[in-house]
Amino acid sequence: MILLLLVPLAWGYLLATRLLRESQRWLRWSLAYALGLLSFLAGVNALFHFLPLRHSVYLTLLVLAAGSVFLLATASRRTASRPLGPFAGPILTILALTAFFEALFWQMQWSDDDFYGHAPLMALFLRNVFPPQNPYFPTLPFGHYGRDLAIAALSVLVGERFLAVQYFVTAANQAAAVFIVHGTARRFLRSQSQALWAVLFAFAGVNFVGRRGLLETFQNNNAFAFLFLFVSLYLFLTALARRSVTLTILSGLAFGTFALIYETSYGLLAIAFAVFPVVLCALRRRWRLRYFTITTGILLLSAALALVQGGTLSELAKRRVSGRSAEIAQSAEERHGAHDPRIRIPKPGFTITAGLTGEEYPLWNWHIVEDAGAFVPLLPLTTFLMGWWRKPWGLLVGSLSSAAVLVPAGVDFGSLNSESLRFLIVGGVGAAMLFGVSLGIAWDLASRRGQWTRWVVVAGLVCVAGVAFWPSTRVALEVIRRAVRYPRDHYLVAEEWACARALKGRYCEPIDVSAAVLLRPVIRKGERVLVDFRHDDAAILMSAQAIFSTIARAPLAGATLRALPEGNASRMVPFVDGEGFRARAFFATGEVGLLDDLGVSYVYLNPEAAAPGVYRRIQQDPRLERVLHLEWPGGGAVREAYRVKPAMTSLASIAPEGLSVISVDPPPRMLAGRVYPVRLVLSGIGRPGPTAVRLSYEIRHPDGKLETWTDEVRLPVDLQPAGPRRWIGTLWLATPLEVGDHDVSIYGWDGNTRVPLRGPDGRTAIFRLRVA
Amino acid sequence: MFLALLTLPASPQAAEPQGLELTILDAPTEVPAFSSFYVRVRLVNTGAGPLRGCLIELGKMISKEPCVFLGYRFWKTPTRFKVDSVDPLQILQHSDILGPGESLERSVRLVSPRQSRTGTLHLYAIGGRPDALAWVHQSLPITVGPAPFEVRRREVVTLALVGVYLLGVAWALLRLARNLSRIWRYP
């Protein structure tokens, strides 16, 4: 099965040799890998809309194999080969090997930065969940998913070990990107040394947002985004140079597929491509229609693909056409989650929003060096030099880099403004490459001068390079040193890694991993699991949930967390519960009706964490069937899972019309994120004996902002008579995560109609609670 | 596995136990190296005030109010009774409270050392005011056996990958040196 991986590689190789007629050997192989991977992704994505993943993978391989045979039989062969130079060859080999192994060893230890979002998505793809579904918030659509789909689909050929596939594919992307950047620059700059300096500065010479060059920027989508950004640059320039319709179509399709991987880089490239024909004509002082037609063809084809294939752009187009935008994303936080910003041009103030703090700063602020690297302030100068030295490649990269810096300042993306780093990193890499090319030009000029001049320039450049490359070299050496020193801490098997990653004493339980493995064959597509992971630290809680979701391959329900954007900052803000109110209410009461509201199929719990009475109720409830009881040998840890059976009869309860709240008696001291019994005295039911009513509650900040906007806890409340037309009941109240004062209003339910309960004064009953 | 294991009195070096009682209810006697295992314990707050879970970050106590956590150390008791001289285990969340006279039973997860050996596992309940923590000690005889197959496999795979990297770099450096010397001799 693993040998089938050669099919996309063969197809990519034939594209690189027969269609692109690439003569540089290493570039050819790197393109073979990249184009094979991109074609595989495009095919699987197209078919996955109609077929299960496994079928999509095999059918795509069949199509690629047929295409390979066709190319083999029809396209002409080119045998000329241009090897790398005597310096460039070994230096690039070391850089590519370092890029590969640094990415590999780092991932074998830590897997990913945003494991929380990416790994469960890949796991759900393997359950044929498509279009992609947010593993924690099923109502929120997912944005770009190309990288995760490519990895999940490839893992079908290697026993679905998708994390191991991710490690090797990401590492291979890094190595391939080294050769593609170098090969493209070498071709279009016509200089070995300029190309070498460009790639060295891109990978090892630029420091941004705490990362040292592209060598250290491979986590999440980055390795895919940069690899295919460089591939798109190569294809665009090649299509312009060759004037071939086939290459224009190939470039358009490849560029369109790139939109599935990273729409921000796609947008930046589209701007740079659109500008480039004008720049090129100005540079050559001659207007050539074909520059415009080829560029238009590539952009139109890619846009057509990007708008229908799936992902963020397709989703936006779909909403725009159907006018669903307003109904899907009412609030700022929903728009943020749904990648549905309200875009305004120009952005007031022409400032960039800092990624981590949400602070606004102008383009000339020193902050931009922290976010995009030290070479961005030099960008106007280096771009001017590219024009002066008539370097179209340099001007294209300069346009890309400039667009990457100007777009976050000029376009207001609303709550997504703090995603500015996605743009600025591209700007920083482009600026670093231009700086490298400028040094390469100096090197080339010096090599034509006398010996002394040459040595002085060489010494100066070596010093600059030493200073620029040292931070990334040090990090790379540290990663390798750790691999030598702690080989046991480097994992390829997800189940072995899952808990080992956590620091000692952190919240990760091997028994949860084992339970997730056992539940994997039990849970079916479309079923959600209510989990009961509890922790004060949001990062630890999210990590535990992500590991469980990834290994069980199931979407979760429960106290999942989501960022609540406030103004510009979407990252450093308090978290709010996803469905935590209902989840907490269930684990505090065992009331199965809550599970129907949550739409979950399984409950996973740690019996030790449940109150004895609640655990007994869960065990005895006829609607809950135990499907897992796992005991860890020695130490007594236990986990259980229950299947939720559908309700046979609807709950008998009285209509709440006419009910009013006489008094509410909460406990004197309540803690945040807990559940407490609140004693209610109601009046207005003229019926004898005990009865029940279905109640829910809304919790608001004192300023009126709704806190339970993701959640509504509906509970049956047993009522006991307490005098003429008076009743006493207990409402289990889940307190919010935020401490302070909150206003609670109570509602009754008549079928699916919500009726506010009135107070003795006839107005909606609201009581204030304080949580500590 | 079976329970109520040998419990020894508090170490003489430890501060005087105050307001905490720790009992080991169940624990394995033999575990593989570099692996997770569980120990079931009972913790009783015998003091006069409530205790929260301690907040500890990078070996430093963050909590300002009376709190409790567990710590463990294999083979030797710590010479200094500081938070960073044991591996901490959170038995109680910071937002949870263990009131006076209340007790809780939990299975806590420990990680065995990298090397095989037979000796003593030292388990501590550490609690009280953050500036005057009381350490309650329990010890447990334990044998750490050889690392499981998966651990050894990981070692071999990682070192093999490192070998490939080093060989590749050495080969490239050799080529670079050869090319440089060639250019030096025949400029």
mmCIF file of N, CA and C in Angstrom, chain A residues 638-705:
data_model
loop_
_atom_site.group_PDB
_atom_site.id
_atom_site.type_symbol
_atom_site.label_atom_id
_atom_site.label_comp_id
_atom_site.label_asym_id
_atom_site.label_seq_id
_atom_site.Cartn_x
_atom_site.Cartn_y
_atom_site.Cartn_z
ATOM 1 N N VAL A 638 -10.275 4.713 36.851
ATOM 2 C CA VAL A 638 -11.389 4.093 36.108
ATOM 3 C C VAL A 638 -11.983 5.125 35.160
ATOM 4 N N ARG A 639 -12.412 4.665 33.995
ATOM 5 C CA ARG A 639 -13.164 5.516 33.076
ATOM 6 C C ARG A 639 -14.327 4.702 32.517
ATOM 7 N N GLU A 640 -15.397 5.410 32.235
ATOM 8 C CA GLU A 640 -16.570 4.734 31.665
ATOM 9 C C GLU A 640 -17.145 5.570 30.532
ATOM 10 N N ALA A 641 -17.810 4.891 29.612
ATOM 11 C CA ALA A 641 -18.524 5.600 28.545
ATOM 12 C C ALA A 641 -19.909 4.990 28.411
ATOM 13 N N TYR A 642 -20.887 5.837 28.152
ATOM 14 C CA TYR A 642 -22.281 5.403 28.030
ATOM 15 C C TYR A 642 -22.852 5.868 26.701
ATOM 16 N N ARG A 643 -23.590 4.970 26.071
ATOM 17 C CA ARG A 643 -24.311 5.356 24.850
ATOM 18 C C ARG A 643 -25.657 5.956 25.276
ATOM 19 N N VAL A 644 -26.050 7.037 24.647
ATOM 20 C CA VAL A 644 -27.325 7.684 24.983
ATOM 21 C C VAL A 644 -28.393 7.140 24.039
ATOM 22 N N LYS A 645 -29.382 6.477 24.617
ATOM 23 C CA LYS A 645 -30.472 5.946 23.788
ATOM 24 C C LYS A 645 -31.515 7.043 23.576
ATOM 25 N N PRO A 646 -32.220 6.990 22.450
ATOM 26 C CA PRO A 646 -33.225 8.041 22.218
ATOM 27 C C PRO A 646 -34.370 7.962 23.216
ATOM 28 N N ALA A 647 -34.965 9.120 23.504
ATOM 29 C CA ALA A 647 -36.083 9.159 24.456
ATOM 30 C C ALA A 647 -37.308 8.506 23.825
ATOM 31 N N MET A 648 -37.986 7.641 24.582
ATOM 32 C CA MET A 648 -39.176 6.967 24.059
ATOM 33 C C MET A 648 -40.411 7.841 24.248
ATOM 34 N N THR A 649 -40.477 8.507 25.386
ATOM 35 C CA THR A 649 -41.640 9.370 25.649
ATOM 36 C C THR A 649 -41.145 10.755 26.040
ATOM 37 N N SER A 650 -41.951 11.734 25.714
ATOM 38 C CA SER A 650 -41.538 13.079 26.099
ATOM 39 C C SER A 650 -41.821 13.290 27.582
ATOM 40 N N LEU A 651 -41.038 14.160 28.157
ATOM 41 C CA LEU A 651 -41.123 14.397 29.590
ATOM 42 C C LEU A 651 -42.476 15.027 29.961
ATOM 43 N N ALA A 652 -43.090 14.467 30.986
ATOM 44 C CA ALA A 652 -44.376 15.032 31.414
ATOM 45 C C ALA A 652 -44.119 16.257 32.278
ATOM 46 N N SER A 653 -44.567 17.388 31.837
ATOM 47 C CA SER A 653 -44.411 18.590 32.663
ATOM 48 C C SER A 653 -45.565 19.532 32.348
ATOM 49 N N ILE A 654 -45.797 20.429 33.268
ATOM 50 C CA ILE A 654 -46.924 21.337 33.094
ATOM 51 C C ILE A 654 -46.509 22.552 32.283
ATOM 52 N N ALA A 655 -47.486 23.234 31.705
ATOM 53 C CA ALA A 655 -47.198 24.457 30.960
ATOM 54 C C ALA A 655 -46.858 25.574 31.955
ATOM 55 N N PRO A 656 -45.884 26.403 31.618
ATOM 56 C CA PRO A 656 -45.437 27.409 32.587
ATOM 57 C C PRO A 656 -46.264 28.683 32.592
ATOM 58 N N GLU A 657 -47.250 28.795 31.664
ATOM 59 C CA GLU A 657 -48.033 30.038 31.634
ATOM 60 C C GLU A 657 -48.711 30.260 32.984
ATOM 61 N N GLY A 658 -48.680 31.454 33.437
ATOM 62 C CA GLY A 658 -49.326 31.778 34.696
ATOM 63 C C GLY A 658 -48.455 31.559 35.905
ATOM 64 N N LEU A 659 -47.277 30.920 35.700
ATOM 65 C CA LEU A 659 -46.369 30.708 36.834
ATOM 66 C C LEU A 659 -45.630 32.005 37.153
ATOM 67 N N SER A 660 -45.429 32.272 38.398
ATOM 68 C CA SER A 660 -44.594 33.421 38.741
ATOM 69 C C SER A 660 -43.637 33.019 39.870
ATOM 70 N N VAL A 661 -42.525 33.737 39.918
ATOM 71 C CA VAL A 661 -41.487 33.422 40.898
ATOM 72 C C VAL A 661 -41.729 34.253 42.150
ATOM 73 N N ILE A 662 -41.955 33.564 43.271
ATOM 74 C CA ILE A 662 -42.153 34.269 44.539
ATOM 75 C C ILE A 662 -40.802 34.600 45.159
ATOM 76 N N SER A 663 -39.911 33.575 45.189
ATOM 77 C CA SER A 663 -38.584 33.842 45.753
ATOM 78 C C SER A 663 -37.559 32.890 45.159
ATOM 79 N N VAL A 664 -36.318 33.356 45.196
ATOM 80 C CA VAL A 664 -35.189 32.561 44.704
ATOM 81 C C VAL A 664 -34.160 32.548 45.820
ATOM 82 N N ASP A 665 -33.658 31.366 46.128
ATOM 83 C CA ASP A 665 -32.766 31.260 47.277
ATOM 84 C C ASP A 665 -31.482 30.525 46.879
ATOM 85 N N PRO A 666 -30.522 31.256 46.311
ATOM 86 C CA PRO A 666 -29.267 30.585 45.938
ATOM 87 C C PRO A 666 -28.379 30.384 47.162
ATOM 88 N N PRO A 667 -27.380 29.482 47.074
ATOM 89 C CA PRO A 667 -26.459 29.302 48.203
ATOM 90 C C PRO A 667 -25.721 30.614 48.470
ATOM 91 N N PRO A 668 -25.290 30.820 49.714
ATOM 92 C CA PRO A 668 -24.664 32.104 50.044
ATOM 93 C C PRO A 668 -23.357 32.339 49.295
ATOM 94 N N ARG A 669 -22.604 31.290 49.022
ATOM 95 C CA ARG A 669 -21.309 31.492 48.357
ATOM 96 C C ARG A 669 -21.228 30.545 47.170
ATOM 97 N N MET A 670 -20.992 31.109 46.006
ATOM 98 C CA MET A 670 -20.911 30.263 44.805
ATOM 99 C C MET A 670 -19.596 30.525 44.084
ATOM 100 N N LEU A 671 -19.007 29.451 43.567
ATOM 101 C CA LEU A 671 -17.747 29.570 42.838
ATOM 102 C C LEU A 671 -18.013 29.546 41.339
ATOM 103 N N ALA A 672 -17.098 30.133 40.587
ATOM 104 C CA ALA A 672 -17.253 30.163 39.126
ATOM 105 C C ALA A 672 -17.087 28.755 38.550
ATOM 106 N N GLY A 673 -17.834 28.487 37.506
ATOM 107 C CA GLY A 673 -17.694 27.210 36.801
ATOM 108 C C GLY A 673 -18.173 26.011 37.599
ATOM 109 N N ARG A 674 -19.131 26.194 38.457
ATOM 110 C CA ARG A 674 -19.655 25.082 39.254
ATOM 111 C C ARG A 674 -21.176 25.007 39.064
ATOM 112 N N VAL A 675 -21.802 24.047 39.736
ATOM 113 C CA VAL A 675 -23.260 23.908 39.657
ATOM 114 C C VAL A 675 -23.808 23.878 41.079
ATOM 115 N N TYR A 676 -24.856 24.659 41.323
ATOM 116 C CA TYR A 676 -25.418 24.742 42.682
ATOM 117 C C TYR A 676 -26.942 24.608 42.625
ATOM 118 N N PRO A 677 -27.500 24.026 43.693
ATOM 119 C CA PRO A 677 -28.967 23.980 43.753
ATOM 120 C C PRO A 677 -29.511 25.352 44.186
ATOM 121 N N VAL A 678 -30.479 25.834 43.445
ATOM 122 C CA VAL A 678 -31.119 27.107 43.794
ATOM 123 C C VAL A 678 -32.578 26.805 44.135
ATOM 124 N N ARG A 679 -32.965 27.176 45.346
ATOM 125 C CA ARG A 679 -34.335 26.865 45.783
ATOM 126 C C ARG A 679 -35.284 27.916 45.222
ATOM 127 N N LEU A 680 -36.357 27.422 44.576
ATOM 128 C CA LEU A 680 -37.332 28.327 43.955
ATOM 129 C C LEU A 680 -38.676 28.172 44.649
ATOM 130 N N VAL A 681 -39.336 29.270 44.865
ATOM 131 C CA VAL A 681 -40.734 29.211 45.309
ATOM 132 C C VAL A 681 -41.568 29.848 44.203
ATOM 133 N N LEU A 682 -42.504 29.059 43.667
ATOM 134 C CA LEU A 682 -43.327 29.527 42.545
ATOM 135 C C LEU A 682 -44.785 29.592 42.976
ATOM 136 N N SER A 683 -45.526 30.349 42.228
ATOM 137 C CA SER A 683 -46.970 30.359 42.507
ATOM 138 C C SER A 683 -47.732 30.330 41.182
ATOM 139 N N GLY A 684 -48.993 29.933 41.264
ATOM 140 C CA GLY A 684 -49.834 30.060 40.080
ATOM 141 C C GLY A 684 -50.286 28.779 39.464
ATOM 142 N N ILE A 685 -50.000 27.600 40.068
ATOM 143 C CA ILE A 685 -50.490 26.355 39.482
ATOM 144 C C ILE A 685 -51.645 25.855 40.335
ATOM 145 N N GLY A 686 -52.780 25.747 39.726
ATOM 146 C CA GLY A 686 -53.938 25.300 40.481
ATOM 147 C C GLY A 686 -54.165 23.827 40.323
ATOM 148 N N ARG A 687 -53.158 23.033 40.646
ATOM 149 C CA ARG A 687 -53.346 21.604 40.462
ATOM 150 C C ARG A 687 -52.774 20.866 41.665
ATOM 151 N N PRO A 688 -53.447 19.807 42.121
ATOM 152 C CA PRO A 688 -53.009 19.159 43.363
ATOM 153 C C PRO A 688 -51.822 18.235 43.136
ATOM 154 N N GLY A 689 -51.075 17.953 44.229
ATOM 155 C CA GLY A 689 -49.989 16.968 44.205
ATOM 156 C C GLY A 689 -48.740 17.481 43.535
ATOM 157 N N PRO A 690 -47.670 16.665 43.655
ATOM 158 C CA PRO A 690 -46.400 17.060 43.051
ATOM 159 C C PRO A 690 -46.509 17.102 41.534
ATOM 160 N N THR A 691 -45.763 17.964 40.953
ATOM 161 C CA THR A 691 -45.738 18.078 39.496
ATOM 162 C C THR A 691 -44.332 18.521 39.069
ATOM 163 N N ALA A 692 -44.174 18.810 37.802
ATOM 164 C CA ALA A 692 -42.854 19.236 37.314
ATOM 165 C C ALA A 692 -43.044 20.309 36.262
ATOM 166 N N VAL A 693 -42.029 21.124 36.118
ATOM 167 C CA VAL A 693 -42.050 22.156 35.085
ATOM 168 C C VAL A 693 -40.663 22.169 34.432
ATOM 169 N N ARG A 694 -40.632 22.520 33.170
ATOM 170 C CA ARG A 694 -39.330 22.560 32.471
ATOM 171 C C ARG A 694 -38.856 24.017 32.458
ATOM 172 N N LEU A 695 -37.711 24.247 33.072
ATOM 173 C CA LEU A 695 -37.203 25.608 33.199
ATOM 174 C C LEU A 695 -35.828 25.750 32.534
ATOM 175 N N SER A 696 -35.531 26.970 32.136
ATOM 176 C CA SER A 696 -34.173 27.269 31.664
ATOM 177 C C SER A 696 -33.789 28.627 32.213
ATOM 178 N N TYR A 697 -32.535 28.991 32.032
ATOM 179 C CA TYR A 697 -32.116 30.300 32.530
ATOM 180 C C TYR A 697 -31.094 30.934 31.602
ATOM 181 N N GLU A 698 -31.117 32.249 31.620
ATOM 182 C CA GLU A 698 -30.136 33.044 30.885
ATOM 183 C C GLU A 698 -29.303 33.798 31.902
ATOM 184 N N ILE A 699 -27.994 33.871 31.635
ATOM 185 C CA ILE A 699 -27.125 34.615 32.550
ATOM 186 C C ILE A 699 -26.525 35.783 31.779
ATOM 187 N N ARG A 700 -26.627 36.961 32.363
ATOM 188 C CA ARG A 700 -26.099 38.167 31.715
ATOM 189 C C ARG A 700 -25.163 38.911 32.655
ATOM 190 N N HIS A 701 -24.212 39.621 32.014
ATOM 191 C CA HIS A 701 -23.408 40.575 32.785
ATOM 192 C C HIS A 701 -24.340 41.688 33.243
ATOM 193 N N PRO A 702 -23.947 42.428 34.288
ATOM 194 C CA PRO A 702 -24.812 43.535 34.716
ATOM 195 C C PRO A 702 -25.067 44.554 33.605
ATOM 196 N N ASP A 703 -24.149 44.637 32.620
ATOM 197 C CA ASP A 703 -24.382 45.582 31.514
ATOM 198 C C ASP A 703 -25.341 45.021 30.465
ATOM 199 N N GLY A 704 -25.858 43.830 30.689
ATOM 200 C CA GLY A 704 -26.852 43.268 29.790
ATOM 201 C C GLY A 704 -26.297 42.292 28.768
ATOM 202 N N LYS A 705 -24.954 42.145 28.704
ATOM 203 C CA LYS A 705 -24.365 41.242 27.706
ATOM 204 C C LYS A 705 -24.661 39.786 28.076
#
